[in-house]
Amino acid sequence: MPLIRLDKLISDSGMYTRNESHVLVKSGRVSIAGCIAISPTEKVDPDIHEVKIDHKQLVYRKFVYIMMNKPQGFVSATEDRHEQTVIALLDEKYQKLGLFPAGRLDKDTEGFLLLTNDGDFAHRITSPNKHINKQYFAQIDGDVTDADIDLFSKGLKLADGTFCRPSVLERTDGGVYLTLSEGKYHQVKRMLAAIGKPVKYLKRISIGGLMLDDALKPGQYKEINACLDCIFSKK
Ligand code: URA
């Protein structure tokens, strides 16, 4: 692993800010491979050098992955001049980690939004070529027919000529589930509008094989570093 500054390594752990890491080093509470660190700008290789704070080993996390239940009213962006972004929902310690949404949900859509600072991973789950399934629950005007289900299963051409790949439409209590293997602009709303069943409420409930945790209320989130492989197991 390339060398990184000691203060960055400490703050990337998510436990301390960059300023706090300076104070820790200056007060002699940090050691690198058994020697007291002198300066926060010292360079370390986390694969080789054991860094300890108050004699406790620091676990270096290169990347962070967060499952958020996005509430309505927030945009899936890191910055916006007019709207509140999902980043504003994160605690201060996460705000410093350079997290960004891997994929987008509309401002009025709720549900599973994945935030990370791992660009390669974000690409893997959003790339149209990877076909990671995403499942949505929608409340709609009208009732879905067998003909609608059949149409979606074959792929649907929208009025503007956009072709939507085959998808799975299912009836459920109070609405429908729609599973897509791609992520075109406003895709769920456009597909359901195309069959005359406009969406009234939309929530993403899974990405790949990973379901949104029911325990997360809108606006809440949790780290999912341990269950990333589930995303790539087919749903
Ligand atoms: N499709 C939509 O129409 N909106 C979303 O937010 C996500 C998928």
mmCIF file of C-alpha atoms and ligand atoms in Angstrom:
data_model
loop_
_atom_site.group_PDB
_atom_site.id
_atom_site.type_symbol
_atom_site.label_atom_id
_atom_site.label_comp_id
_atom_site.label_asym_id
_atom_site.label_seq_id
_atom_site.Cartn_x
_atom_site.Cartn_y
_atom_site.Cartn_z
ATOM 1 C CA MET A 1 0.000 0.000 0.000
ATOM 2 C CA PRO A 2 1.346 3.505 -0.718
ATOM 3 C CA LEU A 3 2.623 5.564 2.200
ATOM 4 C CA ILE A 4 0.060 7.845 3.780
ATOM 5 C CA ARG A 5 0.334 10.647 6.317
ATOM 6 C CA LEU A 6 -0.141 9.621 9.915
ATOM 7 C CA ASP A 7 -2.837 12.268 10.551
ATOM 8 C CA LYS A 8 -4.832 11.024 7.542
ATOM 9 C CA LEU A 9 -4.491 7.416 8.635
ATOM 10 C CA ILE A 10 -5.810 8.298 12.093
ATOM 11 C CA SER A 11 -8.724 10.402 10.829
ATOM 12 C CA ASP A 12 -9.644 7.807 8.157
ATOM 13 C CA SER A 13 -10.349 5.401 11.006
ATOM 14 C CA GLY A 14 -13.490 7.498 11.549
ATOM 15 C CA MET A 15 -12.744 7.838 15.270
ATOM 16 C CA TYR A 16 -10.887 11.147 15.247
ATOM 17 C CA THR A 17 -10.866 14.338 13.205
ATOM 18 C CA ARG A 18 -7.693 15.531 11.500
ATOM 19 C CA ASN A 19 -7.246 18.165 14.266
ATOM 20 C CA GLU A 20 -7.710 15.580 17.007
ATOM 21 C CA SER A 21 -5.129 13.355 15.342
ATOM 22 C CA HIS A 22 -2.613 16.228 15.538
ATOM 23 C CA VAL A 23 -3.296 16.643 19.254
ATOM 24 C CA LEU A 24 -2.915 12.886 19.837
ATOM 25 C CA VAL A 25 0.467 12.811 18.092
ATOM 26 C CA LYS A 26 1.732 15.982 19.769
ATOM 27 C CA SER A 27 0.829 14.597 23.183
ATOM 28 C CA GLY A 28 2.848 11.437 22.568
ATOM 29 C CA ARG A 29 -0.131 9.054 22.556
ATOM 30 C CA VAL A 30 0.568 7.600 19.109
ATOM 31 C CA SER A 31 3.198 5.006 18.277
ATOM 32 C CA ILE A 32 4.385 3.623 14.968
ATOM 33 C CA ALA A 33 5.933 0.143 15.117
ATOM 34 C CA GLY A 34 6.588 0.615 18.822
ATOM 35 C CA CYS A 35 8.203 4.093 18.605
ATOM 36 C CA ILE A 36 6.404 7.238 19.743
ATOM 37 C CA ALA A 37 5.387 9.263 16.684
ATOM 38 C CA ILE A 38 6.903 12.733 16.488
ATOM 39 C CA SER A 39 4.919 14.457 13.782
ATOM 40 C CA PRO A 40 1.425 14.087 12.280
ATOM 41 C CA THR A 41 2.988 14.455 8.835
ATOM 42 C CA GLU A 42 5.100 11.290 9.205
ATOM 43 C CA LYS A 43 4.404 8.787 6.442
ATOM 44 C CA VAL A 44 3.320 5.229 7.213
ATOM 45 C CA ASP A 45 2.373 2.102 5.299
ATOM 46 C CA PRO A 46 -0.661 0.658 7.126
ATOM 47 C CA ASP A 47 0.129 -2.827 5.757
ATOM 48 C CA ILE A 48 3.550 -2.819 7.377
ATOM 49 C CA HIS A 49 3.607 -0.374 10.291
ATOM 50 C CA GLU A 50 1.500 -1.056 13.327
ATOM 51 C CA VAL A 51 0.014 2.217 14.538
ATOM 52 C CA LYS A 52 -1.266 2.369 18.110
ATOM 53 C CA ILE A 53 -3.125 5.040 20.049
ATOM 54 C CA ASP A 54 -2.826 4.727 23.817
ATOM 55 C CA HIS A 55 -1.339 1.249 23.183
ATOM 56 C CA LYS A 56 -4.442 0.126 21.250
ATOM 57 C CA GLN A 57 -3.991 -0.886 17.640
ATOM 58 C CA LEU A 58 -5.619 1.419 15.133
ATOM 59 C CA VAL A 59 -7.619 -0.364 12.440
ATOM 60 C CA TYR A 60 -7.044 1.376 9.136
ATOM 61 C CA ARG A 61 -10.077 1.568 6.874
ATOM 62 C CA LYS A 62 -9.244 2.512 3.370
ATOM 63 C CA PHE A 63 -12.859 2.773 2.285
ATOM 64 C CA VAL A 64 -16.225 3.150 3.972
ATOM 65 C CA TYR A 65 -19.560 1.829 2.670
ATOM 66 C CA ILE A 66 -22.850 3.087 4.071
ATOM 67 C CA MET A 67 -26.416 1.885 3.636
ATOM 68 C CA MET A 68 -28.758 4.849 4.022
ATOM 69 C CA ASN A 69 -32.528 4.869 4.030
ATOM 70 C CA LYS A 70 -32.759 8.079 2.038
ATOM 71 C CA PRO A 71 -35.689 10.252 3.079
ATOM 72 C CA GLN A 72 -37.730 12.306 0.620
ATOM 73 C CA GLY A 73 -36.624 15.917 0.209
ATOM 74 C CA PHE A 74 -32.870 15.314 -0.123
ATOM 75 C CA VAL A 75 -30.888 15.146 -3.359
ATOM 76 C CA SER A 76 -28.408 12.354 -4.095
ATOM 77 C CA ALA A 77 -25.366 14.576 -4.529
ATOM 78 C CA THR A 78 -22.417 15.810 -2.526
ATOM 79 C CA GLU A 79 -23.147 19.489 -3.170
ATOM 80 C CA ASP A 80 -26.102 21.473 -4.388
ATOM 81 C CA ARG A 81 -26.641 25.205 -4.451
ATOM 82 C CA HIS A 82 -30.345 25.049 -3.671
ATOM 83 C CA GLU A 83 -31.214 21.703 -2.122
ATOM 84 C CA GLN A 84 -30.156 19.739 0.946
ATOM 85 C CA THR A 85 -27.960 16.799 0.013
ATOM 86 C CA VAL A 86 -27.829 13.342 1.576
ATOM 87 C CA ILE A 87 -24.358 14.186 2.873
ATOM 88 C CA ALA A 88 -26.009 16.621 5.320
ATOM 89 C CA LEU A 89 -27.643 13.603 7.008
ATOM 90 C CA LEU A 90 -24.274 12.118 7.983
ATOM 91 C CA ASP A 91 -22.527 12.620 11.324
ATOM 92 C CA GLU A 92 -19.527 14.903 11.347
ATOM 93 C CA LYS A 93 -17.084 11.993 11.436
ATOM 94 C CA TYR A 94 -18.476 10.650 8.145
ATOM 95 C CA GLN A 95 -18.690 14.072 6.518
ATOM 96 C CA LYS A 96 -14.897 14.197 6.446
ATOM 97 C CA LEU A 97 -14.405 10.925 4.583
ATOM 98 C CA GLY A 98 -15.213 12.118 1.071
ATOM 99 C CA LEU A 99 -18.302 9.913 0.756
ATOM 100 C CA PHE A 100 -20.551 10.224 -2.280
ATOM 101 C CA PRO A 101 -23.728 8.438 -3.397
ATOM 102 C CA ALA A 102 -23.088 5.396 -5.613
ATOM 103 C CA GLY A 103 -26.064 5.921 -7.884
ATOM 104 C CA ARG A 104 -28.960 8.294 -7.571
ATOM 105 C CA LEU A 105 -32.459 8.379 -6.212
ATOM 106 C CA ASP A 106 -34.795 11.230 -7.103
ATOM 107 C CA LYS A 107 -35.422 13.907 -4.508
ATOM 108 C CA ASP A 108 -38.893 12.479 -3.799
ATOM 109 C CA THR A 109 -37.736 8.816 -3.756
ATOM 110 C CA GLU A 110 -36.982 7.048 -0.481
ATOM 111 C CA GLY A 111 -34.930 4.013 0.295
ATOM 112 C CA PHE A 112 -31.620 2.281 -0.164
ATOM 113 C CA LEU A 113 -28.843 4.662 -1.143
ATOM 114 C CA LEU A 114 -25.280 3.438 -0.941
ATOM 115 C CA LEU A 115 -22.623 5.978 0.004
ATOM 116 C CA THR A 116 -18.929 5.257 -0.296
ATOM 117 C CA ASN A 117 -15.553 6.809 -0.968
ATOM 118 C CA ASP A 118 -14.506 3.840 -3.119
ATOM 119 C CA GLY A 119 -14.774 4.983 -6.740
ATOM 120 C CA ASP A 120 -14.099 1.539 -8.252
ATOM 121 C CA PHE A 121 -16.794 -0.052 -6.148
ATOM 122 C CA ALA A 122 -19.283 2.706 -7.022
ATOM 123 C CA HIS A 123 -18.528 2.076 -10.676
ATOM 124 C CA ARG A 124 -19.129 -1.656 -10.277
ATOM 125 C CA ILE A 125 -22.593 -1.208 -8.831
ATOM 126 C CA THR A 126 -23.735 1.606 -11.116
ATOM 127 C CA SER A 127 -22.151 0.607 -14.431
ATOM 128 C CA PRO A 128 -24.816 -0.322 -17.004
ATOM 129 C CA ASN A 129 -22.644 -3.250 -18.157
ATOM 130 C CA LYS A 130 -22.599 -4.921 -14.738
ATOM 131 C CA HIS A 131 -26.392 -5.329 -14.544
ATOM 132 C CA ILE A 132 -26.684 -5.205 -10.767
ATOM 133 C CA ASN A 133 -30.403 -5.583 -10.056
ATOM 134 C CA LYS A 134 -32.187 -2.891 -8.095
ATOM 135 C CA GLN A 135 -35.634 -3.512 -6.687
ATOM 136 C CA TYR A 136 -38.222 -0.813 -6.035
ATOM 137 C CA PHE A 137 -41.556 -0.693 -4.287
ATOM 138 C CA ALA A 138 -44.003 1.723 -5.893
ATOM 139 C CA GLN A 139 -47.484 2.893 -5.076
ATOM 140 C CA ILE A 140 -49.229 3.715 -8.317
ATOM 141 C CA ASP A 141 -52.454 5.055 -9.721
ATOM 142 C CA GLY A 142 -54.378 2.135 -11.188
ATOM 143 C CA ASP A 143 -53.839 -1.619 -11.166
ATOM 144 C CA VAL A 144 -51.161 -3.586 -12.935
ATOM 145 C CA THR A 145 -52.513 -6.183 -15.385
ATOM 146 C CA ASP A 146 -51.022 -9.471 -16.559
ATOM 147 C CA ALA A 147 -50.435 -7.762 -19.913
ATOM 148 C CA ASP A 148 -48.312 -5.063 -18.152
ATOM 149 C CA ILE A 149 -46.252 -7.754 -16.412
ATOM 150 C CA ASP A 150 -45.724 -9.530 -19.702
ATOM 151 C CA LEU A 151 -44.762 -6.303 -21.478
ATOM 152 C CA PHE A 152 -42.164 -5.421 -18.838
ATOM 153 C CA SER A 153 -40.710 -8.944 -18.969
ATOM 154 C CA LYS A 154 -40.014 -8.526 -22.687
ATOM 155 C CA GLY A 155 -38.494 -5.052 -22.464
ATOM 156 C CA LEU A 156 -40.337 -1.811 -22.975
ATOM 157 C CA LYS A 157 -39.894 0.970 -25.504
ATOM 158 C CA LEU A 158 -40.786 4.407 -24.121
ATOM 159 C CA ALA A 159 -42.474 7.070 -26.276
ATOM 160 C CA ASP A 160 -39.137 8.880 -26.793
ATOM 161 C CA GLY A 161 -37.599 5.679 -28.216
ATOM 162 C CA THR A 162 -35.652 4.706 -25.054
ATOM 163 C CA PHE A 163 -35.505 0.923 -24.755
ATOM 164 C CA CYS A 164 -35.770 -0.468 -21.204
ATOM 165 C CA ARG A 165 -34.306 -3.933 -20.726
ATOM 166 C CA PRO A 166 -36.568 -6.772 -19.561
ATOM 167 C CA SER A 167 -37.660 -6.216 -15.968
ATOM 168 C CA VAL A 168 -39.738 -7.995 -13.360
ATOM 169 C CA LEU A 169 -43.019 -6.358 -12.342
ATOM 170 C CA GLU A 170 -44.931 -7.985 -9.470
ATOM 171 C CA ARG A 171 -48.097 -7.058 -7.623
ATOM 172 C CA THR A 172 -47.884 -6.742 -3.863
ATOM 173 C CA ASP A 173 -49.979 -5.325 -1.015
ATOM 174 C CA GLY A 174 -50.608 -1.654 -1.689
ATOM 175 C CA GLY A 175 -48.445 -1.423 -4.789
ATOM 176 C CA VAL A 176 -45.918 -3.148 -7.037
ATOM 177 C CA TYR A 177 -42.343 -4.341 -6.970
ATOM 178 C CA LEU A 178 -40.236 -3.549 -9.993
ATOM 179 C CA THR A 179 -36.771 -5.062 -10.430
ATOM 180 C CA LEU A 180 -34.471 -3.385 -12.940
ATOM 181 C CA SER A 181 -31.024 -4.374 -14.135
ATOM 182 C CA GLU A 182 -30.156 -0.876 -15.324
ATOM 183 C CA GLY A 183 -30.599 2.663 -14.069
ATOM 184 C CA LYS A 184 -31.895 5.081 -16.660
ATOM 185 C CA TYR A 185 -33.050 8.565 -15.717
ATOM 186 C CA HIS A 186 -36.369 8.404 -13.763
ATOM 187 C CA GLN A 187 -36.685 4.879 -15.103
ATOM 188 C CA VAL A 188 -39.287 3.462 -12.727
ATOM 189 C CA LYS A 189 -41.524 6.506 -13.028
ATOM 190 C CA ARG A 190 -41.186 6.619 -16.819
ATOM 191 C CA MET A 191 -41.886 2.907 -17.276
ATOM 192 C CA LEU A 192 -44.976 2.929 -15.088
ATOM 193 C CA ALA A 193 -46.203 6.188 -16.625
ATOM 194 C CA ALA A 194 -45.795 4.537 -20.042
ATOM 195 C CA ILE A 195 -48.461 1.973 -19.129
ATOM 196 C CA GLY A 196 -50.731 4.663 -17.682
ATOM 197 C CA LYS A 197 -49.979 3.856 -14.007
ATOM 198 C CA PRO A 198 -48.130 6.915 -12.655
ATOM 199 C CA VAL A 199 -46.043 6.527 -9.503
ATOM 200 C CA LYS A 200 -47.327 8.206 -6.339
ATOM 201 C CA TYR A 201 -44.609 6.949 -3.984
ATOM 202 C CA LEU A 202 -41.302 5.228 -4.687
ATOM 203 C CA LYS A 203 -38.800 3.443 -2.496
ATOM 204 C CA ARG A 204 -35.712 1.400 -3.436
ATOM 205 C CA ILE A 205 -35.609 -1.722 -1.321
ATOM 206 C CA SER A 206 -32.555 -3.614 -2.570
ATOM 207 C CA ILE A 207 -29.318 -3.341 -4.504
ATOM 208 C CA GLY A 208 -28.140 -6.673 -5.903
ATOM 209 C CA GLY A 209 -28.600 -9.281 -3.189
ATOM 210 C CA LEU A 210 -28.577 -6.754 -0.331
ATOM 211 C CA MET A 211 -31.918 -5.631 1.120
ATOM 212 C CA LEU A 212 -32.444 -2.310 2.845
ATOM 213 C CA ASP A 213 -32.442 -2.952 6.596
ATOM 214 C CA ASP A 214 -36.048 -2.526 7.825
ATOM 215 C CA ALA A 215 -34.751 -1.139 11.100
ATOM 216 C CA LEU A 216 -33.408 1.984 9.361
ATOM 217 C CA LYS A 217 -35.942 4.804 9.471
ATOM 218 C CA PRO A 218 -35.799 7.444 6.704
ATOM 219 C CA GLY A 219 -32.640 9.473 7.290
ATOM 220 C CA GLN A 220 -30.874 6.719 9.244
ATOM 221 C CA TYR A 221 -27.867 4.805 7.998
ATOM 222 C CA LYS A 222 -25.298 2.192 8.985
ATOM 223 C CA GLU A 223 -21.935 0.930 7.827
ATOM 224 C CA ILE A 224 -22.050 -2.189 5.670
ATOM 225 C CA ASN A 225 -18.347 -2.902 5.159
ATOM 226 C CA ALA A 226 -18.951 -6.498 6.278
ATOM 227 C CA CYS A 227 -21.711 -7.428 3.820
ATOM 228 C CA LEU A 228 -20.613 -6.000 0.483
ATOM 229 C CA ASP A 229 -20.325 -9.420 -1.149
ATOM 230 C CA CYS A 230 -24.117 -9.828 -0.784
ATOM 231 C CA ILE A 231 -24.549 -7.075 -3.356
ATOM 232 C CA PHE A 232 -22.875 -9.192 -5.993
ATOM 233 C CA SER A 233 -24.805 -12.338 -5.133
ATOM 234 C CA LYS A 234 -27.706 -12.355 -7.540
ATOM 235 C CA LYS A 235 -31.140 -11.320 -6.206
HETATM 236 N N1 URA B 1 -36.429 5.370 -10.936
HETATM 237 C C1 URA B 1 -37.067 6.544 -10.734
HETATM 238 O O1 URA B 1 -37.940 6.924 -11.475
HETATM 239 N N2 URA B 1 -36.661 7.300 -9.696
HETATM 240 C C2 URA B 1 -35.704 6.932 -8.817
HETATM 241 O O2 URA B 1 -35.406 7.652 -7.870
HETATM 242 C C3 URA B 1 -35.065 5.693 -9.033
HETATM 243 C C4 URA B 1 -35.446 4.932 -10.109
#
